[in-house]
């Protein structure tokens, strides 16, 4: 169940972050509401994950790393933002680091 909450935390944080861009400085109502609701859901879900006993370092690395990668991909694919080969390499390194933390703690 902890991983379900972690997925909810990641997806709601990504929704909130993308909505922050779309809110145009909080001048658009719907995206602005999605920012607030998304972050509330993200942090509530993150709190539930930690309460269920997953290690904070691993949880934060997965949450932040996957969130960064998804936001960068969404920005490039849907928001017309540029992405370079170096940035793609950086995303791959983030994912590799998250995997190393997750797999390294499973002994």
Short mmCIF file of C-alpha atoms in Angstrom, two decimals, residues 2-95:
data_model
loop_
_atom_site.label_atom_id
_atom_site.label_comp_id
_atom_site.label_asym_id
_atom_site.label_seq_id
_atom_site.Cartn_x
_atom_site.Cartn_y
_atom_site.Cartn_z
CA UNK A 2 2.93 2.34 0.66
CA UNK A 3 3.92 2.25 -2.99
CA UNK A 4 0.36 3.16 -4.05
CA UNK A 5 0.61 6.25 -1.85
CA UNK A 6 4.02 7.00 -3.32
CA UNK A 7 2.63 6.87 -6.87
CA UNK A 8 -0.23 9.18 -5.82
CA UNK A 9 2.30 11.56 -4.23
CA UNK A 10 4.43 11.61 -7.38
CA UNK A 11 1.54 12.09 -9.80
CA UNK A 12 -0.12 14.81 -7.74
CA UNK A 13 3.20 16.66 -7.34
CA UNK A 14 3.76 16.49 -11.10
CA UNK A 15 0.21 17.74 -11.73
CA UNK A 16 0.77 20.62 -9.29
CA UNK A 17 4.11 21.58 -10.80
CA UNK A 18 2.84 21.56 -14.38
CA UNK A 19 -0.24 23.50 -13.24
CA UNK A 20 2.08 26.06 -11.65
CA UNK A 21 3.47 26.78 -15.11
CA UNK A 22 -0.03 26.92 -16.60
CA UNK A 23 -1.36 29.20 -13.84
CA UNK A 24 0.52 32.18 -15.35
CA UNK A 25 1.56 33.58 -12.00
CA UNK A 26 -1.68 32.44 -10.30
CA UNK A 27 -3.73 34.59 -12.69
CA UNK A 28 -5.69 31.60 -14.06
CA UNK A 29 -8.17 30.04 -11.61
CA UNK A 30 -8.30 26.35 -12.57
CA UNK A 31 -4.54 25.76 -12.80
CA UNK A 32 -4.05 27.77 -9.58
CA UNK A 33 -6.52 25.55 -7.72
CA UNK A 34 -4.78 22.46 -9.14
CA UNK A 35 -1.47 23.74 -7.76
CA UNK A 36 -2.83 23.99 -4.22
CA UNK A 37 -4.83 20.75 -4.31
CA UNK A 38 -2.02 18.86 -6.04
CA UNK A 39 0.58 19.83 -3.46
CA UNK A 40 -1.81 19.10 -0.56
CA UNK A 41 -2.47 15.63 -1.94
CA UNK A 42 1.24 15.10 -2.67
CA UNK A 43 2.40 15.94 0.84
CA UNK A 44 -0.48 14.07 2.50
CA UNK A 45 0.35 10.98 0.44
CA UNK A 46 4.06 11.38 1.14
CA UNK A 47 3.27 11.54 4.84
CA UNK A 48 1.24 8.32 4.56
CA UNK A 49 4.16 6.58 2.82
CA UNK A 50 6.51 7.54 5.64
CA UNK A 51 3.98 6.53 8.28
CA UNK A 52 3.82 3.08 6.65
CA UNK A 53 7.53 2.65 7.30
CA UNK A 54 9.43 3.21 4.07
CA UNK A 55 12.82 4.90 4.66
CA UNK A 56 12.71 8.67 4.22
CA UNK A 57 15.87 8.79 2.06
CA UNK A 58 14.56 6.29 -0.44
CA UNK A 59 11.05 7.79 -0.44
CA UNK A 60 12.34 11.29 -1.05
CA UNK A 61 14.76 10.16 -3.76
CA UNK A 62 12.04 8.28 -5.63
CA UNK A 63 9.49 11.08 -5.19
CA UNK A 64 11.84 13.86 -6.26
CA UNK A 65 13.69 11.93 -8.96
CA UNK A 66 10.66 10.53 -10.73
CA UNK A 67 8.91 13.90 -10.35
CA UNK A 68 11.81 15.79 -11.94
CA UNK A 69 12.04 13.32 -14.81
CA UNK A 70 8.29 13.40 -15.50
CA UNK A 71 8.07 17.19 -15.35
CA UNK A 72 11.01 17.52 -17.75
CA UNK A 73 9.44 15.05 -20.18
CA UNK A 74 6.00 16.70 -19.95
CA UNK A 75 7.61 20.10 -20.50
CA UNK A 76 9.36 18.87 -23.63
CA UNK A 77 6.48 16.85 -25.08
CA UNK A 78 3.43 18.95 -24.16
CA UNK A 79 4.64 22.44 -23.29
CA UNK A 80 7.06 22.98 -26.14
CA UNK A 81 10.09 23.35 -23.89
CA UNK A 82 13.44 22.39 -25.34
CA UNK A 83 15.41 19.43 -24.04
CA UNK A 84 19.02 18.73 -24.93
CA UNK A 85 21.01 15.52 -25.00
CA UNK A 86 22.80 16.65 -21.84
CA UNK A 87 19.47 17.13 -20.07
CA UNK A 88 18.29 13.70 -21.21
CA UNK A 89 21.54 12.29 -19.82
CA UNK A 90 20.86 14.08 -16.54
CA UNK A 91 17.40 12.54 -16.35
CA UNK A 92 18.95 9.11 -16.96
CA UNK A 93 21.45 9.77 -14.14
CA UNK A 94 18.63 10.77 -11.79
CA UNK A 95 16.74 7.58 -12.59
#
